[in-house]
Amino acid sequence: MKSYPPVNAKAPFIWHGGDYNPEQWPREVWQEDFRLMREAGITVATVGVFSWVTLQPAEDTFNFGWLDEVLDGLHENGIKAILATPSAAQPAWMSQAYPEIMRVNEHGQRLVHSGRVNYCPNSPDYRRFSGDMARRLAERYGQHPAVILWHISNEYDGWCYCDTCAANFREWLKAKYGAIDELNQRYWTAFWSHTYTDWSQIMPPYQHGERLTHGLTLDYFRFMTESNIACYTHERDIIRGITPDIPITTNLMGTYKPFDYRKWAKEMDVITWDCYPQPNQSPGEIAFMHDIMRGLKDGQPFLLMEQTPSSQNWQAVNALKRPGVLRLWSYLALAHGADSVLYFQWRRGRGGSEKLHGAVVEHAGRSDTRVFREVSQLGAELKTLGDNFLGATTQSRVGIVFDWDNWHALDNAIGPVRDKRYYQTVAKHYESFYRQHVPVDVLYADSDLSQYDIVIAPMMYMVKSDFAEQVKQFVAQGGTFVSTYFSGIVDETDLAFENGYPGPLADVLGIWVEEIDALYTGESNSIVMDDGSGTFTCDHLADLLHTEGADVLATYGRDFYEGMPVLTKNQYGAGAAYYIASNPEDAFLDAFYGRVLVEKGIQPAGEAPAGVEIAVRQKVGQSFIFVLNHNAHAVDVNLGEGAFHDLLRNGRASGSFTIAPYDVRVLMSETS
Ligand code: GLA
Ligand code: ZN
């Protein structure tokens, strides 16, 4: 069983709290904050996130006194601190004195001081100032008893297109390709006479510039990911040198496309992330995002760094979380591997663009509010959970691949449809297992597949050579691999495979895809199962394929490719590889994966009607079963025989029970 040392080792409980910005308030309010935090069961506060100008009002002036007081105040009140470096928003004096710190946007315009996260990630001055501040904070507070985690900057975000970045990019390309001719080959630049004859001709992919040489745009994404990671590791290494025992992180944003988070994860001690679902996201999709975050460090538990206690303010419509939903969604995070419940924000500011963003303490400053009550009740409940499931992991036998490079390459590609729906497609396959109460690990193109029974790689347009090798070994040794339409088209430099589709996966899948049809919105085809088990609709894209060793399990029901294979299965070594050639309706996925799960002997965690989730975290000898009712009505759940201990009600429980609307159970069972 996977096991991880808890990041919470210094504070072994489920952290409950969130972003606290005392620098926006006079001192009198701080004492009131500490009192209210205790009342709400807040145990951890994140401080310093946007405090740069308060800490350093001028280049040679530093002011740490206020932060001394805040950290001491938190400590005296039994509250731990996640201490942030303030580098997400540099002071105006700095932007003014060092204008090349300011980012240049995709139109080539240099920004003027504004907003936040608007610095150039390759600016030497920015690196110097942010590193200096990190060093001062680590030296001053590294031994402070309240500090349990370093939070570097905040939500690294966006790309820069300035001359410094352009020059560094050219160096990065030289190191990668060696010779300009090699780059030309990889970028296929003979197309439209785009051949570069000198490195100096290469420019960042400006909006009004080169965006159609897809190898270049893909490389700029990789370069910008690495440039921003370098800002993080610069501060991290300085801090680590001073406080080697305090873990270091930064807060990620879920499926944020501009950066490859798998690369970030390698540099982070623990994944932390900010969960702000879109209004129309289903619980299954929120679960998927948590699992994406858990997968970044191969299953290591993560921290939920931010969520709103009530509403967001930056969506088109910002509905309140309904009564009970704050608690329910907090457990959704815990069920999928979080060891904390943290909010943005503790107290609503009186001004600025987030003055209408939800907070634990609203402008009225009162504790007799619905939100404060819900937060306090949750705080009390989390306390009773103690350290029970801290560090516990999800033992999944199913893995689903999500790859950032593939996402970029797919979306860059022009044709066969504009809207590729990569993320939605992976989510859709994931959600079939979610509905069947089967845990899934999210994998990346470089993950170790060998510990899984089933690996699914939907729309694996870009197939890197290592991945193809791993898939072959995985299947040869008995694994079940599933891929779908529009897979195996290009290699890691975005060049199409010469042996046709699905490229290096053709052998293991036992097929050859000759053509790809695109369906108009509202158009569909059908999947006719050969064993008579049913007919299902499919849409979006449809591969026209021939078997080369695989068995046909279903055929298209319509159009000129009626009768051609749409579902195939290839025996390969001790395992099997399936190919789903079009985008099927959910009922097909449930039936298909249901059968594959039976084949592999994988049991669901329990029985429950739609809208109920059953998720399990495990430690050696113990299972923690989270049952979440996302329905507005009560439902019956059956977890089977066994002796359970109800952790929230502190008593024995049976495996079959009725669960109230939006209610949660956390049951523990001893396992051998
Ligand atoms: C992000 C940021 C916070 C705040 C919230 C608002 O997660 O990290 O500073 O802006 O969004 O939802
Ligand atoms: Zn730049």
XYZ file of C-alpha atoms and ligand atoms in Angstrom:
685
model
C 0.000 0.000 0.000
C 1.217 3.487 -0.835
C 1.960 5.548 2.233
C 3.217 9.072 2.714
C 4.558 10.952 5.696
C 1.817 13.442 6.536
C 2.656 16.982 5.525
C 0.742 17.859 8.661
C 3.334 16.117 10.864
C 3.915 19.330 12.826
C 0.200 19.920 13.223
C -1.410 16.481 12.976
C -5.049 17.347 12.425
C -7.188 18.357 9.463
C -6.216 21.953 8.920
C -9.195 24.291 8.993
C -8.848 27.960 8.139
C -7.762 30.052 5.209
C -6.420 33.284 3.760
C -6.067 35.985 6.346
C -5.098 39.538 5.348
C -4.570 41.527 8.550
C -2.523 44.110 6.647
C -5.809 45.388 5.199
C -7.179 46.128 8.683
C -6.322 48.225 11.730
C -4.878 46.428 14.766
C -8.143 46.547 16.788
C -9.668 44.199 14.252
C -6.893 41.635 14.704
C -7.909 40.799 18.276
C -11.495 40.416 17.112
C -10.251 38.158 14.294
C -8.421 35.876 16.708
C -11.495 35.662 18.954
C -13.764 34.841 16.035
C -11.267 32.336 14.618
C -11.326 30.426 17.886
C -15.114 30.519 17.869
C -15.186 29.119 14.321
C -12.742 26.316 15.085
C -10.092 27.832 12.818
C -6.765 26.121 13.367
C -4.645 27.446 10.504
C -4.354 30.873 8.840
C -2.522 31.680 5.607
C -0.775 35.027 6.005
C 1.390 37.282 3.900
C 0.058 36.331 0.469
C -0.176 39.907 -0.832
C 1.877 41.775 1.773
C 4.893 42.851 -0.234
C 4.477 46.610 -0.008
C 3.574 46.384 3.680
C 6.751 44.387 4.309
C 8.939 46.478 2.025
C 7.472 49.958 1.498
C 10.624 51.104 -0.343
C 13.655 49.405 -1.804
C 15.745 49.826 1.364
C 12.968 49.942 3.943
C 11.620 46.849 5.649
C 8.781 46.551 8.081
C 8.268 43.190 9.731
C 6.922 44.392 13.079
C 3.297 43.960 12.126
C 3.872 40.399 10.900
C 5.716 39.574 14.156
C 2.598 40.659 16.000
C 0.242 38.729 13.732
C 2.211 35.485 13.979
C 2.562 35.877 17.761
C -1.164 36.613 18.004
C -2.050 33.530 16.010
C 0.282 31.417 18.104
C -1.117 32.738 21.390
C -4.550 31.778 20.157
C -3.500 28.258 19.236
C -3.649 28.918 15.507
C -0.920 27.701 13.144
C 0.328 29.727 10.182
C 0.940 28.952 6.553
C 3.404 31.687 5.757
C 3.352 33.029 2.219
C 6.022 34.894 0.341
C 4.414 37.982 -1.182
C 5.857 37.668 -4.668
C 2.547 37.367 -6.537
C 2.160 41.152 -6.499
C 5.184 43.410 -6.483
C 4.944 46.946 -5.055
C 4.296 49.903 -7.380
C 7.680 51.427 -6.468
C 9.366 48.331 -7.854
C 7.460 48.342 -11.143
C 8.268 52.025 -11.472
C 11.984 51.760 -10.712
C 12.483 48.535 -12.692
C 10.000 48.729 -15.555
C 11.368 45.611 -17.247
C 9.874 43.641 -14.351
C 6.496 44.304 -15.955
C 5.168 41.598 -18.189
C 4.649 42.033 -21.931
C 1.336 40.632 -23.126
C 0.579 38.542 -26.225
C 0.054 41.755 -28.220
C 3.594 42.869 -27.417
C 2.436 45.625 -25.040
C 4.302 46.122 -21.806
C 1.836 46.255 -18.936
C 1.826 49.136 -16.516
C 1.601 48.480 -12.803
C -1.760 46.881 -12.132
C -3.616 43.867 -10.789
C -1.397 41.021 -9.684
C 0.851 38.326 -11.178
C 1.946 40.782 -13.840
C 5.711 40.361 -13.611
C 7.994 38.792 -16.194
C 9.036 35.347 -14.914
C 12.470 35.777 -16.517
C 13.153 39.230 -15.121
C 16.470 39.169 -13.204
C 15.264 42.052 -11.018
C 12.076 40.240 -10.086
C 14.049 37.130 -9.187
C 16.491 39.176 -7.117
C 13.785 41.006 -5.150
C 11.564 37.958 -4.629
C 14.525 35.842 -3.538
C 15.682 38.528 -1.134
C 12.242 38.774 0.469
C 11.995 34.966 0.735
C 15.361 34.906 2.500
C 14.338 37.623 4.966
C 11.077 35.842 5.794
C 12.787 32.477 6.253
C 15.496 33.973 8.474
C 13.022 35.878 10.582
C 10.231 33.326 10.922
C 11.835 29.960 10.213
C 11.871 29.150 13.936
C 8.504 30.714 14.755
C 6.372 28.085 16.512
C 3.249 28.972 14.503
C 4.777 28.378 11.062
C 3.982 24.945 9.600
C 4.186 25.448 5.825
C 5.700 27.838 3.296
C 3.331 29.083 0.585
C 5.416 30.589 -2.198
C 3.763 33.383 -4.124
C 0.143 32.766 -5.170
C -1.377 31.050 -8.168
C 1.458 31.367 -10.697
C -0.337 32.473 -13.785
C 0.110 33.414 -17.441
C 2.835 33.897 -20.015
C 5.153 36.783 -20.824
C 6.240 37.785 -24.344
C 8.993 40.317 -23.582
C 12.430 40.531 -25.178
C 14.098 38.888 -22.170
C 11.725 35.936 -22.452
C 12.250 35.795 -26.222
C 16.046 35.721 -25.776
C 15.839 33.035 -23.084
C 13.461 31.033 -25.247
C 15.979 31.019 -28.094
C 18.631 29.694 -25.696
C 16.183 27.065 -24.471
C 15.535 26.002 -28.083
C 19.248 25.869 -28.871
C 19.781 23.588 -25.899
C 16.886 21.397 -26.980
C 17.492 21.119 -30.733
C 21.188 21.924 -31.069
C 20.998 23.034 -34.691
C 18.496 25.300 -36.405
C 18.003 22.677 -39.129
C 16.942 20.167 -36.535
C 14.360 22.650 -35.246
C 13.171 23.273 -38.810
C 12.695 19.545 -39.329
C 10.771 19.129 -36.098
C 8.603 22.168 -36.748
C 8.026 21.168 -40.398
C 8.835 24.744 -41.365
C 9.178 24.153 -45.097
C 5.400 24.554 -44.921
C 4.458 28.084 -46.078
C 8.138 28.979 -46.339
C 8.536 29.248 -42.569
C 12.084 27.901 -42.508
C 14.285 29.782 -40.022
C 17.783 30.570 -41.190
C 18.925 32.037 -37.876
C 17.861 31.618 -34.237
C 17.247 35.366 -33.984
C 14.243 35.003 -36.316
C 12.341 32.981 -33.740
C 9.777 35.014 -31.823
C 7.369 34.143 -29.033
C 3.884 33.221 -30.339
C 2.399 36.730 -30.234
C -1.291 37.086 -30.958
C -0.362 39.011 -34.096
C 2.542 36.657 -34.811
C 3.415 33.020 -35.368
C 0.762 30.773 -33.885
C 0.434 28.219 -36.648
C 3.823 26.580 -36.273
C 2.465 24.274 -33.641
C 5.809 22.858 -32.536
C 6.733 26.418 -31.578
C 3.555 27.178 -29.617
C 3.887 23.847 -27.840
C 7.500 24.615 -26.962
C 6.551 28.081 -25.710
C 4.034 26.467 -23.378
C 6.797 24.169 -22.106
C 9.247 27.047 -21.817
C 6.776 29.266 -19.941
C 5.949 26.390 -17.591
C 9.653 26.020 -16.841
C 10.221 29.795 -16.555
C 7.517 30.093 -13.926
C 8.708 26.983 -12.111
C 12.138 28.624 -11.991
C 10.628 31.588 -10.099
C 9.199 29.120 -7.616
C 12.349 27.022 -7.210
C 14.440 30.186 -6.842
C 12.507 31.173 -3.721
C 12.102 27.575 -2.603
C 15.804 26.815 -2.624
C 16.627 29.913 -0.610
C 13.969 29.021 1.973
C 14.885 25.338 2.036
C 18.482 26.241 2.764
C 17.344 28.097 5.895
C 14.393 25.964 7.075
C 14.938 22.450 5.703
C 12.246 20.959 7.961
C 9.309 23.090 6.880
C 7.546 21.840 3.741
C 7.208 24.229 0.806
C 4.402 24.580 -1.695
C 2.485 26.934 -3.940
C -1.226 26.874 -4.686
C -2.270 25.384 -8.025
C -5.506 25.997 -9.900
C -6.735 22.543 -10.878
C -6.883 22.090 -14.621
C -5.120 25.329 -15.455
C -4.103 24.850 -19.055
C -1.194 27.336 -19.467
C 1.164 25.366 -17.172
C 2.030 21.686 -17.055
C 1.280 20.930 -13.406
C 2.886 17.506 -13.614
C 6.209 19.334 -13.988
C 5.368 21.655 -11.098
C 4.512 18.725 -8.852
C 8.054 17.400 -9.007
C 9.269 20.599 -7.347
C 6.575 20.835 -4.659
C 6.712 19.092 -1.277
C 2.938 18.825 -1.235
C 0.273 19.677 -3.765
C -2.055 22.422 -2.656
C -4.840 23.778 -4.760
C -7.690 26.256 -4.973
C -11.040 24.696 -5.776
C -13.535 27.024 -7.426
C -15.944 24.897 -9.444
C -17.913 26.469 -12.260
C -21.591 26.755 -11.426
C -22.489 23.933 -13.808
C -19.858 21.451 -12.642
C -21.223 18.197 -11.286
C -19.857 16.608 -8.081
C -18.269 13.956 -10.325
C -16.320 16.610 -12.155
C -15.226 18.262 -8.915
C -14.107 14.820 -7.732
C -12.172 14.461 -10.987
C -10.349 17.733 -10.348
C -9.385 16.589 -6.845
C -8.149 13.322 -8.315
C -6.120 15.187 -10.940
C -4.458 17.037 -8.072
C -3.914 13.838 -6.067
C -2.369 12.189 -9.128
C 0.211 14.950 -9.582
C 2.388 13.431 -6.870
C 1.345 9.847 -7.582
C -1.346 9.622 -4.939
C 0.213 11.676 -2.162
C -2.533 13.422 -0.133
C -2.885 17.120 -0.921
C -4.115 20.254 0.777
C -7.242 22.109 -0.206
C -5.731 25.590 0.053
C -8.755 27.666 -0.947
C -12.468 27.325 -1.534
C -15.177 29.850 -0.947
C -17.284 29.405 2.160
C -20.290 30.913 0.358
C -19.986 32.488 -3.093
C -17.335 33.466 -5.591
C -17.511 36.869 -7.232
C -15.711 36.429 -10.534
C -18.111 34.126 -12.350
C -20.951 35.566 -14.463
C -23.437 34.504 -11.789
C -22.188 33.754 -8.297
C -24.755 31.633 -6.527
C -24.433 30.983 -2.808
C -23.452 27.521 -1.715
C -26.728 26.093 -0.463
C -27.004 25.222 3.249
C -24.963 22.078 3.830
C -23.001 22.315 0.573
C -19.930 23.889 2.162
C -19.706 20.867 4.463
C -20.535 18.398 1.676
C -17.928 19.771 -0.740
C -15.340 19.953 2.023
C -15.822 16.226 2.587
C -15.712 15.707 -1.170
C -12.162 17.078 -1.053
C -11.263 15.020 2.033
C -12.698 11.871 0.446
C -10.432 12.325 -2.572
C -7.220 12.875 -0.650
C -7.239 16.332 0.953
C -5.911 16.706 4.480
C -7.221 20.245 4.961
C -10.262 22.470 4.545
C -9.105 26.028 3.918
C -11.047 29.019 2.645
C -10.532 32.136 0.707
C -11.098 34.314 2.670
C -11.336 34.859 6.388
C -12.720 38.431 6.324
C -14.176 40.364 3.400
C -12.157 43.448 2.551
C -13.987 46.773 2.335
C -12.503 47.629 -1.040
C -10.703 46.115 -3.977
C -12.064 43.749 -6.569
C -12.803 40.986 -4.071
C -14.950 42.956 -1.659
C -17.984 40.947 -2.765
C -16.220 37.565 -2.629
C -17.549 35.191 0.001
C -15.777 35.081 3.348
C -16.198 33.517 6.742
C -16.705 36.986 8.234
C -18.852 39.251 6.064
C -18.881 43.059 6.057
C -21.250 43.119 9.026
C -18.421 41.576 11.055
C -20.863 39.300 12.905
C -20.740 35.671 13.873
C -24.513 35.148 13.890
C -24.639 34.387 10.165
C -25.491 31.203 8.296
C -22.019 30.993 6.814
C -20.212 31.556 10.101
C -22.405 28.913 11.730
C -21.712 26.384 8.969
C -17.987 27.051 9.178
C -18.039 26.706 12.961
C -20.013 23.464 12.855
C -17.579 22.055 10.341
C -14.665 23.252 12.475
C -16.058 21.377 15.473
C -16.645 18.267 13.392
C -13.151 18.278 11.891
C -11.771 18.469 15.404
C -13.540 15.218 16.304
C -11.941 13.543 13.264
C -8.501 14.267 14.719
C -5.702 12.674 12.769
C -7.688 9.556 11.836
C -7.270 9.562 8.072
C -4.376 11.999 7.665
C -1.984 10.604 5.111
C -4.433 7.836 4.113
C -4.365 7.052 0.393
C -6.718 5.883 -2.328
C -5.981 2.380 -3.556
C -7.090 2.456 -7.175
C -6.762 -0.357 -9.655
C -7.988 1.881 -12.462
C -5.969 4.755 -13.892
C -6.941 7.379 -16.454
C -4.367 9.413 -18.331
C -4.503 13.205 -18.534
C -1.570 14.870 -20.247
C -0.955 18.614 -20.524
C 1.235 18.378 -23.649
C -1.468 16.352 -25.338
C -4.080 18.941 -24.331
C -2.084 21.751 -25.960
C -1.206 19.766 -29.064
C -4.822 18.669 -29.554
C -6.229 22.149 -29.182
C -3.554 23.658 -31.438
C -4.330 21.208 -34.222
C -6.565 22.639 -36.927
C -9.163 19.968 -37.777
C -11.079 17.710 -37.844
C -13.266 19.676 -35.370
C -12.514 22.997 -33.746
C -13.781 22.071 -30.303
C -11.705 19.053 -29.305
C -13.163 18.627 -25.777
C -10.116 16.822 -24.372
C -10.665 17.690 -20.737
C -14.408 16.990 -21.024
C -13.727 13.640 -22.667
C -11.325 12.460 -19.980
C -13.806 13.674 -17.359
C -16.590 11.777 -19.082
C -14.724 8.469 -18.959
C -13.697 9.158 -15.367
C -17.270 9.849 -14.349
C -18.431 6.439 -15.480
C -16.251 4.912 -12.727
C -17.358 7.622 -10.308
C -20.983 6.605 -10.887
C -20.013 2.990 -10.251
C -18.207 3.829 -6.974
C -14.871 2.618 -8.281
C -11.850 4.762 -7.380
C -9.677 6.044 -10.217
C -6.176 7.486 -10.123
C -5.356 10.183 -12.608
C -2.114 9.310 -14.386
C 0.223 11.320 -16.578
C 2.144 10.262 -19.653
C 5.174 9.510 -17.442
C 3.324 7.692 -14.625
C 4.159 4.121 -13.694
C 1.321 2.041 -15.169
C 2.446 -1.290 -13.747
C 0.449 -1.098 -10.520
C -2.926 -0.813 -12.302
C -5.310 -3.375 -13.775
C -7.030 -0.986 -16.158
C -5.490 2.069 -17.826
C -7.575 4.393 -19.989
C -6.069 7.011 -22.285
C -8.879 8.910 -24.030
C -8.007 11.065 -27.064
C -4.289 10.319 -26.738
C -3.513 12.407 -29.818
C 0.135 12.862 -28.844
C 1.906 9.627 -28.010
C 5.360 10.030 -26.530
C 7.677 7.129 -27.176
C 8.141 6.236 -23.486
C 4.403 6.124 -23.028
C 3.916 3.783 -25.981
C 6.595 1.463 -24.577
C 4.982 1.462 -21.154
C 1.549 0.675 -22.613
C 2.951 -2.301 -24.514
C 4.625 -3.708 -21.414
C 1.576 -3.043 -19.295
C -0.708 -4.967 -21.648
C 1.821 -7.719 -22.348
C 1.973 -8.354 -18.608
C -1.798 -8.711 -18.283
C -3.146 -5.159 -18.064
C -6.262 -3.887 -19.811
C -5.705 -0.753 -21.860
C -8.464 1.390 -23.344
C -7.923 4.151 -25.856
C -10.330 6.112 -27.994
C -10.760 7.925 -31.314
C -8.206 10.565 -32.315
C -5.292 8.799 -30.622
C -1.773 8.128 -31.839
C -1.649 10.955 -34.378
C 1.535 12.888 -33.468
C 4.808 12.432 -31.614
C 6.145 14.677 -28.843
C 7.254 17.357 -31.314
C 3.795 17.387 -32.903
C 4.809 15.604 -36.115
C 2.333 13.072 -37.472
C 3.427 9.438 -37.333
C 4.537 8.036 -40.654
C 2.978 4.610 -40.204
C -0.550 6.018 -39.897
C -2.841 6.106 -36.865
C -2.773 5.195 -34.010
C 1.004 5.394 -34.509
C 3.012 3.440 -31.942
C -0.203 2.155 -30.339
C -1.319 0.384 -33.542
C 0.399 -2.837 -32.633
C -0.985 -3.185 -29.127
C -4.489 -2.138 -30.259
C -4.389 -4.335 -33.344
C -6.016 -1.721 -35.591
C -5.327 0.767 -38.362
C -7.341 3.977 -38.519
C -7.751 5.021 -42.121
C -9.931 8.149 -41.832
C -11.553 10.360 -39.196
C -15.050 11.740 -39.684
C -16.284 14.845 -37.854
C -19.962 15.098 -36.954
C -21.933 18.350 -36.877
C -23.542 19.367 -33.577
C -26.774 17.407 -33.252
C -25.608 14.691 -35.645
C -24.898 11.214 -34.352
C -24.095 7.679 -35.397
C -24.720 4.507 -33.457
C -22.735 1.747 -31.811
C -24.338 -1.617 -32.486
C -23.042 -4.270 -30.115
C -22.217 -7.517 -31.900
C -23.435 -9.651 -28.992
C -26.893 -8.072 -29.243
C -26.514 -6.337 -25.880
C -27.715 -3.018 -27.263
C -27.322 -0.016 -29.506
C -25.912 3.280 -28.256
C -25.470 6.688 -29.837
C -22.106 8.296 -30.529
C -21.069 11.687 -31.904
C -18.325 14.341 -32.241
C -15.656 12.285 -34.033
C -15.712 8.862 -35.629
C -12.622 6.902 -36.631
C -12.968 4.667 -39.676
C -10.756 1.749 -38.833
C -9.683 -1.705 -39.925
C -8.722 -4.473 -37.565
C -5.226 -5.851 -37.818
C -5.496 -8.613 -35.268
C -8.200 -7.147 -33.010
C -11.696 -8.601 -32.589
C -14.702 -6.466 -33.462
C -17.139 -6.049 -30.567
C -19.398 -3.395 -32.112
C -19.938 -1.706 -35.457
C -21.292 1.640 -36.680
C -25.016 1.562 -37.378
C -25.238 4.280 -40.026
C -23.693 6.284 -42.828
C -21.260 5.033 -45.453
C -19.179 3.390 -42.716
C -22.094 1.353 -41.365
C -20.713 -2.051 -40.393
C -17.170 -0.805 -39.814
C -15.724 -1.484 -36.319
C -16.427 1.057 -33.574
C -15.347 -1.059 -30.597
C -12.437 -3.481 -30.822
C -10.502 -5.717 -28.464
C -7.017 -6.994 -29.090
C -5.355 -9.736 -27.078
C -1.716 -8.788 -26.624
C 0.551 -10.904 -24.483
C -1.283 -11.669 -21.258
C -3.553 -8.623 -21.545
C -6.022 -6.864 -23.805
C -6.387 -3.468 -25.460
C -9.746 -1.922 -26.357
C -10.383 0.897 -28.809
C -13.536 3.016 -28.732
C -13.647 4.713 -32.133
C -16.217 7.419 -31.401
C -17.634 9.471 -28.543
C -20.327 7.281 -26.962
C -23.244 8.190 -24.721
C -22.773 7.623 -20.979
C -24.922 4.475 -21.004
C -22.418 2.812 -23.320
C -19.505 3.721 -21.044
C -21.338 2.422 -17.963
C -22.129 -0.876 -19.673
C -18.691 -1.236 -21.248
C -16.652 -0.328 -18.171
C -19.055 -2.345 -15.992
C -18.094 -5.398 -18.031
C -14.376 -4.626 -17.988
C -14.511 -4.207 -14.202
C -16.141 -7.625 -13.867
C -13.492 -9.127 -16.155
C -10.802 -7.742 -13.869
C -12.621 -8.681 -10.669
C -12.895 -5.108 -9.426
C -15.782 -4.562 -6.995
C -17.509 -1.243 -6.321
C -17.075 0.232 -2.846
C -20.813 -0.161 -2.182
C -24.298 0.203 -3.596
C -26.089 3.510 -3.732
C -28.486 5.356 -6.016
C -27.475 8.120 -8.411
C -26.113 11.267 -6.852
C -24.470 9.420 -3.985
C -20.769 9.014 -3.850
C -18.821 6.343 -2.015
C -15.070 6.922 -1.767
C -12.469 5.135 0.303
C -9.139 6.188 1.786
C -6.898 3.591 3.374
C -4.071 3.218 5.817
C -2.456 -0.024 6.800
C -5.176 -1.887 8.692
C -7.883 0.762 8.303
C -10.362 1.888 5.677
C -12.200 5.193 5.790
C -15.383 5.140 3.772
C -16.848 8.490 2.826
C -20.491 8.460 1.789
C -21.727 11.738 0.349
C -25.313 12.385 -0.619
C -25.307 15.088 -3.293
C -29.086 14.764 -3.667
C -31.675 17.073 -2.179
C -33.491 13.952 -0.919
C -32.668 11.078 1.437
C -31.387 7.797 -0.043
C -30.492 4.271 1.041
C -26.912 3.066 0.897
C -25.514 -0.425 1.256
C -21.842 -0.938 1.983
C -22.265 -4.661 2.592
C -21.476 -6.694 5.675
C -18.941 -5.477 8.157
C -18.406 -3.694 11.425
C -18.122 0.040 10.940
C -17.333 2.829 13.302
C -19.115 6.098 12.497
C -16.449 8.754 13.059
C -18.801 11.746 12.994
C -21.379 10.254 15.354
C -18.809 8.344 17.336
C -20.588 5.004 17.505
C -20.984 1.640 15.854
C -22.740 1.644 12.516
C -24.156 -0.929 10.158
C -23.255 -1.010 6.476
C -26.778 -0.231 5.338
C -28.447 3.011 6.274
C -30.450 5.965 5.042
C -28.552 9.174 4.457
C -30.239 12.584 4.650
C -30.066 15.204 1.844
C -26.547 16.697 1.482
C -25.435 14.636 4.448
C -22.095 12.912 4.916
C -20.934 9.760 6.706
C -17.358 8.860 7.450
C -17.138 5.223 8.488
C -14.025 3.436 9.584
C -13.494 -0.276 9.298
C -10.607 -2.398 10.398
C -9.071 -4.307 7.514
C -6.627 -7.147 7.496
C -7.730 32.729 -6.051
C -6.676 33.506 -5.298
C -7.221 34.324 -4.184
C -8.532 34.941 -4.558
C -9.495 33.871 -4.979
C -10.872 34.380 -5.313
O -7.849 31.431 -5.677
O -5.607 32.721 -4.850
O -6.269 35.319 -3.877
O -8.339 35.843 -5.597
O -8.995 33.264 -6.134
O -11.735 33.348 -5.704
Zn 9.270 38.308 -20.000
